[in-house]
Coordinates of C-alpha atoms and ligand atoms in Angstrom, one line a residue:
M61 CA 0.0 0.0 0.0
L62 CA 1.2 3.5 -0.8
E63 CA 2.1 5.6 2.2
Y64 CA 2.1 9.4 2.2
S65 CA 4.0 12.1 4.0
F66 CA 2.3 15.4 4.5
S67 CA 4.1 18.8 4.5
P68 CA 3.1 21.5 7.2
T69 CA 1.0 23.1 4.4
G70 CA -0.8 19.8 3.8
E71 CA 0.8 18.8 0.5
K72 CA 0.9 15.1 0.1
F73 CA 3.9 13.2 -1.0
P74 CA 3.9 9.4 -1.7
L75 CA 6.8 7.7 0.0
P76 CA 9.4 6.1 -2.4
Q77 CA 8.8 2.5 -3.4
P78 CA 11.5 -0.2 -3.5
E79 CA 12.0 0.1 -7.2
D80 CA 12.7 3.8 -6.8
Y81 CA 15.9 3.4 -4.9
L82 CA 18.1 2.0 -7.6
K83 CA 17.1 4.8 -10.0
E84 CA 17.8 7.4 -7.2
F85 CA 21.3 6.0 -6.7
E86 CA 22.0 6.1 -10.3
R87 CA 20.9 9.8 -10.4
L88 CA 23.1 10.6 -7.5
K89 CA 26.2 8.8 -9.1
K90 CA 25.7 10.8 -12.3
L91 CA 25.5 14.0 -10.4
V92 CA 28.5 13.2 -8.1
K93 CA 30.7 12.3 -11.0
N94 CA 30.1 15.7 -12.6
Q95 CA 30.6 17.5 -9.4
R96 CA 34.0 15.7 -8.8
A97 CA 35.1 16.7 -12.2
M98 CA 34.5 20.3 -11.0
G99 CA 36.8 19.6 -8.1
R100 CA 34.1 19.6 -5.4
E101 CA 34.1 17.5 -2.3
I102 CA 30.9 15.4 -1.6
V103 CA 29.2 16.1 1.7
V104 CA 26.3 14.2 2.9
V105 CA 24.4 15.8 5.7
M106 CA 22.2 13.2 7.5
G107 CA 19.1 14.5 9.1
L108 CA 17.2 17.4 7.5
G109 CA 15.8 18.9 10.7
F110 CA 16.2 22.3 12.2
V111 CA 20.0 21.9 12.2
G112 CA 20.7 19.7 9.3
A113 CA 18.6 21.5 6.7
L114 CA 20.4 24.7 7.3
M115 CA 23.8 23.3 7.9
A116 CA 23.4 21.6 4.5
A117 CA 22.7 25.0 2.8
V118 CA 25.6 26.8 4.6
V119 CA 28.0 24.1 3.4
A120 CA 26.5 24.2 -0.1
D121 CA 26.8 28.0 -0.1
A122 CA 30.5 28.1 1.0
E123 CA 33.1 29.4 -1.6
D124 CA 36.8 29.5 -1.6
K125 CA 38.9 32.7 -1.9
K126 CA 38.4 32.6 -5.8
K127 CA 34.5 32.6 -5.1
K128 CA 34.3 29.0 -6.3
S129 CA 31.9 26.5 -4.7
T130 CA 34.0 23.7 -3.1
K131 CA 31.4 21.3 -1.9
F132 CA 28.5 19.5 -3.4
V133 CA 26.0 18.7 -0.7
I134 CA 23.5 15.8 -0.4
G135 CA 20.9 16.3 2.2
M136 CA 19.9 12.8 3.5
Q137 CA 16.5 12.4 5.1
R138 CA 15.0 9.1 6.1
P139 CA 11.7 8.6 4.2
S140 CA 9.4 8.3 7.3
T141 CA 5.8 9.5 6.9
R142 CA 6.6 12.2 9.3
S143 CA 9.6 13.6 7.6
Y144 CA 9.9 12.4 4.0
W145 CA 8.2 15.6 2.6
K146 CA 11.3 17.5 3.4
T147 CA 13.2 15.7 0.7
P148 CA 11.0 16.7 -2.4
L149 CA 10.5 20.2 -1.0
L150 CA 14.2 20.9 -0.7
N151 CA 14.8 19.6 -4.3
R152 CA 12.3 22.3 -5.4
G153 CA 14.7 24.8 -3.8
L154 CA 12.2 25.5 -0.8
P155 CA 13.4 25.4 2.8
P156 CA 11.9 22.5 4.9
V157 CA 11.8 24.6 8.0
S158 CA 9.9 27.8 8.6
S159 CA 12.1 30.7 9.6
E160 CA 11.9 34.4 10.2
D161 CA 15.4 34.7 8.8
P162 CA 15.2 36.4 5.4
E163 CA 18.4 34.8 4.3
V164 CA 17.1 31.2 4.6
A165 CA 14.8 31.0 1.5
P166 CA 17.0 32.8 -1.0
M167 CA 20.1 30.8 0.3
I168 CA 18.4 27.4 -0.3
H169 CA 17.0 28.6 -3.6
R170 CA 20.3 29.8 -4.7
C171 CA 22.2 26.6 -3.8
V172 CA 19.6 24.2 -5.3
K173 CA 18.6 26.1 -8.4
E174 CA 21.5 28.5 -9.3
K175 CA 24.7 27.1 -7.9
K176 CA 23.4 23.5 -8.1
T177 CA 25.5 22.5 -5.2
L178 CA 22.6 21.2 -3.0
I179 CA 20.2 18.3 -3.4
A180 CA 18.1 16.1 -1.1
T181 CA 17.7 12.3 -1.2
Y182 CA 16.1 9.5 0.8
T183 CA 18.6 6.7 0.0
Y184 CA 21.4 5.8 2.4
D185 CA 23.4 4.8 -0.7
A186 CA 24.3 8.5 -0.9
L187 CA 26.7 7.7 1.9
K188 CA 28.8 5.5 -0.4
L189 CA 29.7 8.8 -2.3
A190 CA 30.7 10.8 0.6
D191 CA 34.0 12.5 1.4
V192 CA 32.3 13.9 4.6
V193 CA 29.3 13.0 6.5
V194 CA 27.7 15.5 8.8
V195 CA 25.4 13.9 11.4
D196 CA 22.5 16.1 12.4
V197 CA 20.0 13.4 13.6
Q198 CA 18.3 13.8 17.0
C199 CA 19.4 12.4 20.3
D200 CA 16.4 12.8 22.7
Y201 CA 16.2 12.5 26.4
L202 CA 13.0 10.7 27.5
K203 CA 11.4 11.9 30.8
E204 CA 9.2 9.5 32.7
S205 CA 7.5 12.1 34.9
L206 CA 6.9 15.8 34.8
G207 CA 9.4 17.8 36.9
N208 CA 11.8 15.0 37.5
V209 CA 14.5 14.8 34.9
Q210 CA 16.4 12.2 36.9
A211 CA 13.7 9.7 36.2
G212 CA 14.5 9.4 32.5
R213 CA 17.0 8.3 29.9
A214 CA 18.8 9.2 26.8
D215 CA 17.3 7.9 23.6
M216 CA 20.3 6.9 21.6
E217 CA 18.3 4.9 19.0
A218 CA 18.4 7.4 16.1
L219 CA 22.0 8.1 16.6
E220 CA 23.2 4.4 17.1
E221 CA 21.2 3.3 14.1
S222 CA 22.7 6.2 12.1
M223 CA 26.3 5.2 13.1
E224 CA 25.6 1.6 11.9
I225 CA 24.2 2.7 8.6
I226 CA 27.0 5.2 8.1
A227 CA 29.6 2.5 8.8
N228 CA 28.0 0.1 6.5
H229 CA 28.1 2.5 3.6
I230 CA 31.0 5.0 3.7
P231 CA 34.3 4.7 2.1
P232 CA 36.9 4.1 5.0
E233 CA 38.6 7.5 4.7
T234 CA 35.3 9.5 4.9
L235 CA 35.2 12.1 7.8
V236 CA 32.3 11.5 10.0
L237 CA 31.4 14.7 11.9
I238 CA 28.8 14.3 14.7
E239 CA 27.0 17.6 15.3
T240 CA 24.2 16.1 17.3
T241 CA 24.3 17.1 21.0
V242 CA 25.1 13.9 22.6
A243 CA 25.7 12.4 26.0
P244 CA 29.4 13.2 26.8
G245 CA 31.4 10.2 25.9
T246 CA 29.2 9.1 23.0
T247 CA 31.7 9.8 20.1
E248 CA 34.5 7.7 21.5
Q249 CA 32.5 5.1 23.6
V250 CA 29.4 4.6 21.5
A251 CA 29.9 5.9 17.9
Y252 CA 33.6 4.8 17.5
P253 CA 33.1 1.2 18.5
I254 CA 29.9 0.9 16.4
I255 CA 31.7 2.1 13.3
K256 CA 34.9 0.1 14.1
K257 CA 32.9 -3.1 14.5
V258 CA 31.3 -2.7 11.1
F259 CA 34.5 -1.7 9.5
R260 CA 36.0 -5.0 10.7
K261 CA 33.2 -6.9 9.3
R262 CA 33.7 -5.1 5.9
G263 CA 37.4 -6.0 6.1
I264 CA 38.5 -2.4 6.7
A265 CA 41.6 -2.3 8.8
T266 CA 41.9 1.5 9.2
D267 CA 40.4 3.6 12.0
P268 CA 37.2 5.5 11.5
V269 CA 37.9 9.3 10.9
L270 CA 35.5 10.6 13.5
A271 CA 34.9 13.9 15.2
H272 CA 32.5 16.0 17.1
S273 CA 31.6 19.6 16.8
Y274 CA 28.2 20.9 18.2
E275 CA 25.9 23.4 16.8
R276 CA 24.9 26.5 18.4
V277 CA 22.1 27.3 15.9
M278 CA 19.4 29.6 16.9
P279 CA 16.3 29.3 14.6
G280 CA 15.0 32.9 14.3
R281 CA 16.0 36.0 12.7
N282 CA 19.7 35.1 12.7
Y283 CA 19.2 31.4 11.8
V284 CA 21.9 31.3 9.0
S285 CA 24.5 33.4 10.7
S286 CA 24.1 31.4 14.0
I287 CA 25.6 28.5 12.0
R288 CA 28.0 30.2 9.6
D289 CA 29.2 33.4 11.6
F290 CA 29.5 31.9 15.0
W291 CA 32.2 30.4 17.1
R292 CA 32.6 26.6 17.0
V293 CA 34.1 24.0 19.3
C294 CA 35.5 20.7 17.8
S295 CA 37.7 17.8 18.4
G296 CA 38.5 14.5 16.8
V297 CA 39.1 10.9 18.0
N298 CA 42.7 11.1 16.9
E299 CA 45.1 13.5 15.2
E300 CA 44.0 12.8 11.7
A301 CA 40.3 13.2 12.6
T302 CA 41.1 16.5 14.3
R303 CA 43.1 17.8 11.3
R304 CA 40.2 16.8 9.0
V305 CA 37.5 18.5 11.0
V306 CA 39.5 21.6 11.4
K307 CA 40.1 21.8 7.6
F308 CA 36.5 21.1 6.9
L309 CA 35.0 23.7 9.3
K310 CA 37.5 26.2 8.1
E311 CA 36.3 25.7 4.5
V312 CA 32.5 26.0 5.2
I313 CA 32.1 28.4 8.1
N314 CA 33.5 31.9 9.0
T315 CA 36.3 30.8 11.2
E316 CA 38.5 33.9 10.3
E317 CA 36.1 36.2 12.2
Y318 CA 34.9 33.4 14.6
P319 CA 37.9 31.3 15.5
L320 CA 37.6 27.7 16.2
S321 CA 38.3 26.2 19.7
V322 CA 39.9 22.8 19.1
L323 CA 39.7 20.7 22.2
D324 CA 41.9 17.6 23.0
K325 CA 39.2 14.9 23.0
P326 CA 35.6 14.6 21.7
I327 CA 34.2 14.3 25.3
E328 CA 35.5 17.7 25.9
S329 CA 33.6 19.1 23.0
E330 CA 30.6 17.1 24.0
T331 CA 30.7 18.3 27.6
A332 CA 31.2 21.8 26.5
K333 CA 27.7 21.8 24.8
I334 CA 26.0 20.3 27.8
V335 CA 27.7 22.6 30.3
E336 CA 26.9 25.6 28.0
N337 CA 23.2 24.8 27.9
S338 CA 23.0 23.7 31.5
F339 CA 24.4 27.1 32.5
R340 CA 21.7 28.9 30.6
A341 CA 19.0 26.6 32.0
T342 CA 20.3 27.4 35.5
I343 CA 20.3 31.1 35.1
L344 CA 16.7 31.0 33.9
A345 CA 15.6 28.6 36.6
F346 CA 17.3 30.7 39.2
L347 CA 14.7 33.5 38.7
D348 CA 11.6 31.3 39.2
E349 CA 11.7 31.7 42.9
W350 CA 12.3 35.4 42.7
S351 CA 9.4 35.7 40.3
L352 CA 7.2 34.2 43.0
F353 CA 8.8 36.4 45.7
A354 CA 8.0 39.5 43.4
E355 CA 4.4 38.5 42.9
R356 CA 3.7 38.0 46.6
N357 CA 5.6 41.1 47.8
G358 CA 4.6 43.9 45.5
V359 CA 7.8 43.8 43.4
D360 CA 8.0 44.2 39.5
L361 CA 10.7 41.6 38.7
I362 CA 11.0 43.2 35.1
K363 CA 12.2 46.4 36.5
V364 CA 14.4 44.8 39.0
I365 CA 16.1 42.9 36.1
Q366 CA 16.5 46.1 34.1
A367 CA 18.1 47.7 37.0
I368 CA 20.5 44.8 37.5
K369 CA 21.3 44.3 33.8
V370 CA 23.1 47.6 33.5
R371 CA 26.0 46.2 35.6
P372 CA 28.3 44.7 33.0
T373 CA 29.1 41.5 35.0
H374 CA 25.3 40.8 35.3
S375 CA 24.3 41.7 31.7
N376 CA 23.1 38.1 30.9
I377 CA 20.5 37.9 33.6
I378 CA 17.1 37.1 31.8
F379 CA 13.5 36.9 32.7
P380 CA 12.4 33.4 32.2
G381 CA 8.9 33.8 30.8
P382 CA 6.4 30.9 31.1
G383 CA 8.8 28.0 31.1
I384 CA 11.9 27.6 29.0
G385 CA 11.2 25.2 26.1
G386 CA 13.0 24.8 22.8
Y387 CA 14.5 21.5 21.9
C388 CA 17.8 21.8 23.8
L389 CA 17.6 23.5 27.3
P390 CA 15.0 21.1 28.6
K391 CA 17.0 17.9 27.6
D392 CA 20.7 18.7 27.4
G393 CA 21.6 18.5 31.1
G394 CA 19.6 15.2 31.3
L395 CA 22.1 13.7 28.7
G396 CA 25.0 14.8 31.0
L397 CA 23.5 13.0 34.0
W398 CA 22.7 10.0 32.0
A399 CA 26.2 9.8 30.6
Y400 CA 27.8 10.0 34.1
Q401 CA 26.0 6.8 35.2
H402 CA 25.3 4.9 31.9
I403 CA 28.3 5.6 29.7
H404 CA 30.9 6.1 32.5
G405 CA 29.6 3.8 35.0
W406 CA 29.7 6.0 38.1
E407 CA 27.1 5.0 40.8
D408 CA 26.9 8.1 42.9
D409 CA 24.8 11.1 42.2
I410 CA 26.8 14.2 42.0
F411 CA 24.4 16.4 40.2
K412 CA 22.2 18.9 42.1
I413 CA 21.9 22.2 40.3
T414 CA 21.6 20.9 36.8
P415 CA 18.6 18.6 37.3
L416 CA 16.9 21.1 39.7
A417 CA 17.1 23.8 37.0
I418 CA 15.5 21.6 34.4
D419 CA 12.8 20.5 36.8
I420 CA 12.0 24.1 37.7
N421 CA 12.0 25.1 34.0
D422 CA 9.8 22.2 33.1
T423 CA 7.0 23.1 35.5
R424 CA 7.3 26.8 35.6
S425 CA 4.4 27.4 33.3
L426 CA 1.8 25.5 35.5
H427 CA 1.8 28.7 37.7
V428 CA 0.3 30.6 34.8
A429 CA -2.7 28.4 35.0
Q430 CA -3.0 29.4 38.8
L431 CA -2.7 33.1 38.0
T432 CA -5.5 32.8 35.3
R433 CA -7.7 31.0 37.7
D434 CA -7.1 33.8 40.3
A435 CA -7.7 36.6 37.9
L436 CA -11.1 35.0 36.7
R437 CA -12.1 34.3 40.3
N438 CA -11.5 37.9 41.0
M439 CA -14.0 38.7 38.3
G440 CA -16.5 36.1 39.6
R441 CA -15.9 33.9 36.6
P442 CA -15.1 30.2 37.4
I443 CA -12.3 28.6 35.4
A444 CA -14.3 25.5 34.6
S445 CA -16.7 27.4 32.4
A446 CA -14.1 30.1 31.0
E447 CA -13.1 30.7 27.4
I448 CA -9.4 31.5 27.4
L449 CA -7.2 32.8 24.6
L450 CA -3.5 32.1 24.6
L451 CA -1.4 34.5 22.5
G452 CA 1.7 32.6 21.3
A453 CA 2.3 28.9 20.9
S454 CA 6.1 28.9 20.1
Y455 CA 8.8 28.7 22.8
R456 CA 10.4 32.0 22.1
E457 CA 9.4 35.3 20.3
D458 CA 9.2 35.7 16.5
V459 CA 9.8 31.9 15.7
G460 CA 7.5 29.1 14.8
D461 CA 9.1 26.4 16.8
T462 CA 6.7 25.0 19.4
R463 CA 9.0 22.2 20.8
Y464 CA 8.5 21.9 24.6
S465 CA 7.2 25.5 24.8
G466 CA 5.6 26.8 28.1
S467 CA 2.6 27.5 26.1
E468 CA 1.9 23.8 25.6
L469 CA 1.8 23.2 29.4
I470 CA -0.5 26.2 29.9
V471 CA -3.1 24.7 27.5
R472 CA -2.8 21.3 29.1
R473 CA -3.1 22.5 32.7
L474 CA -6.1 24.8 32.0
T475 CA -7.8 22.2 29.9
E476 CA -7.4 19.8 32.9
M477 CA -9.0 22.6 35.0
G478 CA -12.0 22.6 32.7
A479 CA -11.3 25.7 30.7
E480 CA -11.9 26.0 26.9
L481 CA -8.8 27.1 25.1
R482 CA -8.2 29.1 21.9
V483 CA -4.8 29.8 20.6
H484 CA -3.4 32.5 18.3
D485 CA 0.1 32.5 16.8
P486 CA 1.1 34.2 13.6
Y487 CA 4.2 31.9 13.1
V488 CA 2.4 28.6 13.8
L489 CA 0.1 27.0 11.3
H490 CA -0.2 23.6 13.0
W491 CA 0.5 22.9 16.6
W492 CA 1.4 19.2 16.1
E493 CA 2.0 18.7 19.8
F494 CA -1.9 18.8 20.0
E495 CA -3.2 18.0 16.4
K496 CA -1.1 14.7 16.4
Q497 CA -0.8 14.3 20.2
D498 CA -0.9 10.5 20.0
E499 CA 2.2 10.4 17.8
Y500 CA 4.0 13.7 18.3
P501 CA 7.0 14.1 19.3
A502 CA 6.8 10.4 19.2
S503 CA 4.4 7.8 20.2
S504 CA 3.6 7.8 24.0
Q505 CA 6.1 10.8 24.3
S506 CA 3.4 13.5 24.3
L507 CA 3.2 15.7 27.4
K508 CA -0.5 14.7 27.3
R509 CA 0.5 11.8 29.4
F510 CA 1.0 13.9 32.4
F511 CA -2.5 15.4 32.4
R512 CA -6.1 14.5 32.6
G513 CA -9.0 15.2 30.0
Q514 CA -6.7 15.9 27.1
E515 CA -8.5 14.0 24.3
K516 CA -10.3 17.0 22.9
L517 CA -7.1 18.9 22.4
K518 CA -6.4 17.1 19.1
D519 CA -9.0 19.4 17.7
L520 CA -7.3 22.5 18.8
R521 CA -6.3 24.7 15.9
V522 CA -4.1 27.8 15.9
A523 CA -6.0 30.9 14.7
Q524 CA -4.3 33.5 12.6
D525 CA -7.0 36.2 13.0
L526 CA -6.4 38.0 16.3
K527 CA -9.8 40.1 16.2
E528 CA -11.9 36.9 15.8
S529 CA -9.8 35.1 18.4
L530 CA -10.5 37.9 20.9
S531 CA -14.2 38.1 20.5
G532 CA -16.1 36.9 23.5
T533 CA -13.1 35.5 25.5
D534 CA -13.0 35.7 29.3
A535 CA -9.2 35.8 29.6
V536 CA -6.1 36.6 27.5
I537 CA -2.8 35.1 28.3
L538 CA 0.1 36.9 26.7
G539 CA 2.3 33.9 26.5
V540 CA 5.1 34.9 24.0
R541 CA 6.8 38.1 23.1
H542 CA 5.8 38.0 19.4
K543 CA 6.2 41.5 17.9
H544 CA 2.5 41.3 17.1
Y545 CA 1.5 41.4 20.8
L546 CA 4.0 44.0 22.1
N547 CA 1.8 47.0 21.2
L548 CA -1.7 45.8 21.7
D549 CA -3.8 48.7 23.0
P550 CA -6.0 48.0 26.0
D551 CA -8.9 49.9 24.6
E552 CA -8.7 48.1 21.3
V553 CA -8.4 44.7 22.9
V554 CA -11.4 45.2 25.2
K555 CA -13.3 46.5 22.2
M556 CA -12.5 43.5 20.2
V557 CA -13.5 41.2 23.1
G558 CA -16.7 43.1 23.7
G559 CA -16.1 43.6 27.5
P560 CA -13.7 43.4 30.3
I561 CA -11.4 40.4 30.5
A562 CA -8.6 38.9 32.7
V563 CA -5.2 39.7 31.3
I564 CA -2.3 37.3 32.3
D565 CA 1.2 38.8 31.3
C566 CA 3.7 36.0 31.2
F567 CA 6.6 37.8 29.7
G568 CA 6.8 41.5 31.0
I569 CA 4.8 42.7 27.9
L570 CA 2.7 45.2 29.5
D571 CA 4.1 48.6 30.8
D572 CA 2.4 50.3 33.8
D573 CA 0.3 52.6 31.7
K574 CA -1.3 49.6 29.9
I575 CA -1.7 47.7 33.1
R576 CA -3.4 50.8 34.6
R577 CA -5.7 51.2 31.5
Y578 CA -6.8 47.6 31.8
F579 CA -7.8 48.2 35.3
E580 CA -9.7 51.4 34.4
L581 CA -11.6 49.4 31.8
G582 CA -12.8 47.0 34.4
C583 CA -10.3 44.2 33.6
E584 CA -8.2 42.1 36.0
V585 CA -4.5 41.9 35.4
K586 CA -1.9 39.4 36.7
G587 CA 1.6 38.6 35.7
L588 CA 4.6 36.3 36.2
G589 CA 6.9 38.2 38.5
R590 CA 4.8 41.2 38.5
G591 CA 3.7 41.9 42.1
H592 CA 3.4 45.6 41.5
V593 CA -0.1 45.2 39.5
K594 CA -1.9 45.1 42.9
R595 CA -0.6 48.5 43.7
I596 CA -1.8 49.8 40.3
K597 CA -5.1 48.1 40.8
D598 CA -5.5 49.8 44.3
E599 CA -4.5 53.3 42.8
V600 CA -7.2 52.9 40.1
K601 CA -9.8 51.9 42.8
Q602 CA -8.7 54.8 44.9
S603 CA -9.1 57.3 42.1
R604 CA -12.5 55.9 41.3
T605 CA -13.7 56.4 45.0
E606 CA -12.3 59.9 44.9
D607 CA -14.3 60.8 41.7
Ligands
NAD123 N1 17.0 23.0 17.0 C1 17.9 23.7 17.6 O1 17.7 24.9 17.8 C2 19.3 23.1 18.0 C3 20.4 24.0 18.3 C4 21.6 23.5 18.6 C5 21.7 22.1 18.6 N2 20.7 21.3 18.3 C6 21.0 19.8 18.2 O2 21.1 19.3 16.9 C7 20.6 18.0 16.8 C8 19.5 18.0 15.7 O3 18.5 18.8 16.2 P1 17.3 19.2 15.2 O4 16.6 20.4 15.9 O5 17.8 19.4 13.8 O6 16.4 17.8 15.2 P2 15.2 17.5 14.3 O7 14.4 16.4 15.0 O8 14.5 18.7 13.8 O9 15.9 16.7 13.0 C9 16.4 15.5 13.0 C10 16.2 15.0 11.6 O10 17.0 13.7 11.6 C11 16.3 12.8 10.9 N3 16.8 11.4 11.1 C12 16.7 10.7 12.1 N4 17.4 9.6 11.9 C13 17.8 9.5 10.6 C14 18.4 8.6 9.8 N5 18.8 7.3 10.2 N6 18.8 9.1 8.6 C15 18.4 10.2 8.1 N7 17.8 11.1 8.7 C16 17.5 10.7 10.1 C17 14.8 13.0 11.5 O11 13.9 12.4 10.6 C18 14.8 14.6 11.5 O12 14.4 15.1 10.2 C19 20.1 17.7 18.1 O13 21.2 17.0 18.9 C20 19.9 19.1 18.9 O14 20.0 18.9 20.3 C21 19.5 21.7 17.9

């Protein structure tokens, strides 16, 4: 039976059939022969996700000092029903990921259609033609309960499978560069033995040329430059691997302005990534308790942070918003804890701050549901019969990436409390975490499993029309700092709703004038870390009694 893969816009692509593979490999061989004649190296990027799709384009766009393309890139995506559509889309010169970066679409178009240095394929046979393989598949961390990262494990399946496939296909001298964020120790203690074992079976006596260099990509307005024009850390399993990875990175990214940090061993490069992201998760988690302190003691944490930030030593203090989210910060520390016990075999438990930070970040957004309930109660409206509009589904401002967003938990918790949810997000057409909650992000991995009464959420659709979304709602949650929400005028909002509402500000979006105006219009306002709203409310009440 023919199976189909659907793109985010709903276009239907039939999955390749067994007879297609041979033809596809013949096509690749012909292309590669021509490319080699032009002196180009063949780079296969495995995994066309948020990282791989763009890394493939950056490599394909790279030129030498004489402005000549030096690489031909084959993006390799396994043909699953969930992801196959990325392959035909990329071959049309279209980006398989949505982005706010104006560089993304023209760059992919240029490489596919003009320079002809980028194609995509579904066949692993592409690996047979590779001089370099860049591995950008996922390595997840599976959590067993909400707010307890220690009860979980690294999911090495995709990565281990990829290593075996690579080892079975590549020529022995191919450089294999793992960019995936992995549990520290993976490159030398998991990937290297897998490849070596297969090499032995294939009668290859040489050592695999294996290296690690993690991505610091930020999908958003600077998506491309966060790969190309940014500092990189790398390391190889031996001198040859280090020499090759340094050479490759120097040829494809801007290492002149952003010099490479070459570390002695891959475990150091792998640890750097985990420490880097755990540090960030920790400074975000640290403000959660101060956010509650602020709410309960009349303090506006937003102003406190602004006051602290001017001090150069404290300039990276950041307000955490409603939970942290994104693909990396919720999981990367977990990969570190797991590696300590399961790759390196230590039995004691040395980690305190890293897991605590993740647990705090993973549950912070539940408090938004409490604030919403309290605001509605102050207006005499029970949460169980309320209509609530959430503005923003993604995990950060002005991007369409919804992975592990605080907004998802807000929807789930409020639904459990009986409320009816509507969602608006100009960047998100489909919120797959709900629409496909039985299979996304993977079967039985939906956060749905931690909440009751979630079935109906598969019918949740993300609205694009703000006016329509606001009409008749009881509460509005400002969940994400998308530019569309920063300047909403209270009078306009109340007009579009048709009466007073509860407004919950999760991200310091409202200034004091707007908060005051909402109160004057008969609304209720609450906010994460915004204890001073009570003072403004009392002032408005006071001025009413004086009138
Ligand atoms: N997304 C980010 O912002 C970001 C930033 C820095 C680092 N990273 C890291 O980069 C890695 C990749 O992340 P991502 O966001 O691109 O993940 P992703 O899930 O978007 O992409 C992974 C892709 O690999 C494909 N894949 C899996 N197994 C495969 C196989 N055997 N052959 C071919 N393709 C296969 C999947 O189908 C998917 O398309 C992760 O380790 C992540 O932690 C991500």
